[in-house]
């Protein structure tokens, strides 16, 4: 029993910190939401306590001891005036921060287009005055700057949510939605799809890295470059196999003949923190598993499994992809 | 004119205030959405729609006030004191009148709450 209670408390408390907690804010918008959450919680606790105290009081006092006047004050005051005042205050307090959160980012801010697709994230960085820079399944942001996300979806409704940075926003087919986030400290966080979108909805996450401006700029400029040619024999073999096996029909690796757009851009896939939308670590073993057991790892995924490839080929492909830093 | 007891008691008056509240909400919502989608565009001020919603709100509150007033008059017929729980047509009328009055109060507060959005949202 005691173990149960301890486990329960631990489970509850572990929700309060960590890479995916809205209660451990790392951004301006999330800070507003967390403050709102705490005040609303405190407000409802006070209301609840007040009602309980009144309940006990009403059970323990005798009705005859009330004058008509006093009873009327209790009923009109406690039943009408207090609830209206309390609700009005909480409502105004809750409405007040919304306009600032919905406002577009100031002109010249970094914009990032994200498309939620079953079950991964297509990302394009749109730095002012530059060509779009494609990436996938990972978001990097400069600290302290408002960034405007343009969200959409080609298939079903998804929802883009990075709990430590801010609220969530739906990605709706045929529409463009917008979300502004302003990270306030550096670190690695985790985002997830927050709207059920099919069999592998729960396997649709992404890492979020908040960096200093210079680090971010260097990273982004590297991402805009084409892939480096492999040097090791195994990886060179992998590069050939990538084209020979038709991976290139769905995946782009800039600087090579691979220019497919069905799946994620793999130009710098080896440099990402995780693989396949946040479900695997980024190491050669994970690449091999993903290529050979795609459907065991992600049910109904739109990439065919290549379990018919001989293990040497899978290993070569993994070496090549892992090397794409 | 004094309110008199009607033997054919009707429940309709009771439903009027909440109905006005619902219609006010729906109309405001529809006006704002259509305005933003078809007329102003998403990054522009929403002033035109806000003006319309302000008008709806004034009309709705006036309507709710009238219904509440009618309810109050029924509640006050004769010299019946609360609670109106006698098994007579008079007390039934008073009871329904009083309930109408209370529901009108609730609807007025709710309609005002919906209109609060006016003070906060300046763009679509
Ligand atoms: Cu989903």
PDB file of N, CA and C and ligand atoms in Angstrom, chain A residues 119 157-159 193-198 201-202 204, ligand 1:
ATOM      1  N   UNK A 119       3.310   9.748 -39.804  1.00  0.00           N
ATOM      2  CA  UNK A 119       3.284  10.233 -38.450  1.00  0.00           C
ATOM      3  C   UNK A 119       4.619  10.865 -38.152  1.00  0.00           C
ATOM      4  N   UNK A 157      -6.170  15.864 -39.111  1.00  0.00           N
ATOM      5  CA  UNK A 157      -5.845  16.899 -38.133  1.00  0.00           C
ATOM      6  C   UNK A 157      -4.783  16.382 -37.157  1.00  0.00           C
ATOM      7  N   UNK A 158      -3.725  17.151 -37.014  1.00  0.00           N
ATOM      8  CA  UNK A 158      -2.711  16.906 -35.990  1.00  0.00           C
ATOM      9  C   UNK A 158      -2.689  18.129 -35.080  1.00  0.00           C
ATOM     10  N   UNK A 159      -1.925  18.056 -34.014  1.00  0.00           N
ATOM     11  CA  UNK A 159      -1.783  19.239 -33.181  1.00  0.00           C
ATOM     12  C   UNK A 159      -0.340  19.363 -32.721  1.00  0.00           C
ATOM     13  N   UNK A 193       2.563  15.214 -30.974  1.00  0.00           N
ATOM     14  CA  UNK A 193       1.275  15.448 -31.599  1.00  0.00           C
ATOM     15  C   UNK A 193       0.208  15.314 -30.529  1.00  0.00           C
ATOM     16  N   UNK A 194      -0.689  16.287 -30.473  1.00  0.00           N
ATOM     17  CA  UNK A 194      -1.671  16.309 -29.393  1.00  0.00           C
ATOM     18  C   UNK A 194      -3.094  16.140 -29.909  1.00  0.00           C
ATOM     19  N   UNK A 195      -3.233  15.551 -31.096  1.00  0.00           N
ATOM     20  CA  UNK A 195      -4.577  15.294 -31.614  1.00  0.00           C
ATOM     21  C   UNK A 195      -4.544  13.931 -32.276  1.00  0.00           C
ATOM     22  N   UNK A 196      -5.408  13.027 -31.838  1.00  0.00           N
ATOM     23  CA  UNK A 196      -5.353  11.667 -32.360  1.00  0.00           C
ATOM     24  C   UNK A 196      -5.424  11.674 -33.881  1.00  0.00           C
ATOM     25  N   UNK A 197      -4.437  11.017 -34.520  1.00  0.00           N
ATOM     26  CA  UNK A 197      -4.333  11.131 -35.976  1.00  0.00           C
ATOM     27  C   UNK A 197      -4.135   9.777 -36.635  1.00  0.00           C
ATOM     28  N   UNK A 198      -4.473   8.697 -35.956  1.00  0.00           N
ATOM     29  CA  UNK A 198      -4.346   7.385 -36.577  1.00  0.00           C
ATOM     30  C   UNK A 198      -3.486   6.445 -35.755  1.00  0.00           C
ATOM     31  N   UNK A 201      -0.318   7.604 -33.835  1.00  0.00           N
ATOM     32  CA  UNK A 201      -0.360   8.945 -33.242  1.00  0.00           C
ATOM     33  C   UNK A 201       0.595   9.087 -32.053  1.00  0.00           C
ATOM     34  N   UNK A 202       0.617   8.049 -31.215  1.00  0.00           N
ATOM     35  CA  UNK A 202       1.457   8.137 -30.014  1.00  0.00           C
ATOM     36  C   UNK A 202       2.943   8.058 -30.355  1.00  0.00           C
ATOM     37  N   UNK A 204       4.451   9.927 -32.633  1.00  0.00           N
ATOM     38  CA  UNK A 204       4.696  11.114 -33.454  1.00  0.00           C
ATOM     39  C   UNK A 204       5.153  12.255 -32.544  1.00  0.00           C
TER      40      UNK A 204
HETATM   41 CU1  LIG C   1      -1.432  12.765 -33.737  1.00  0.00          CU
END
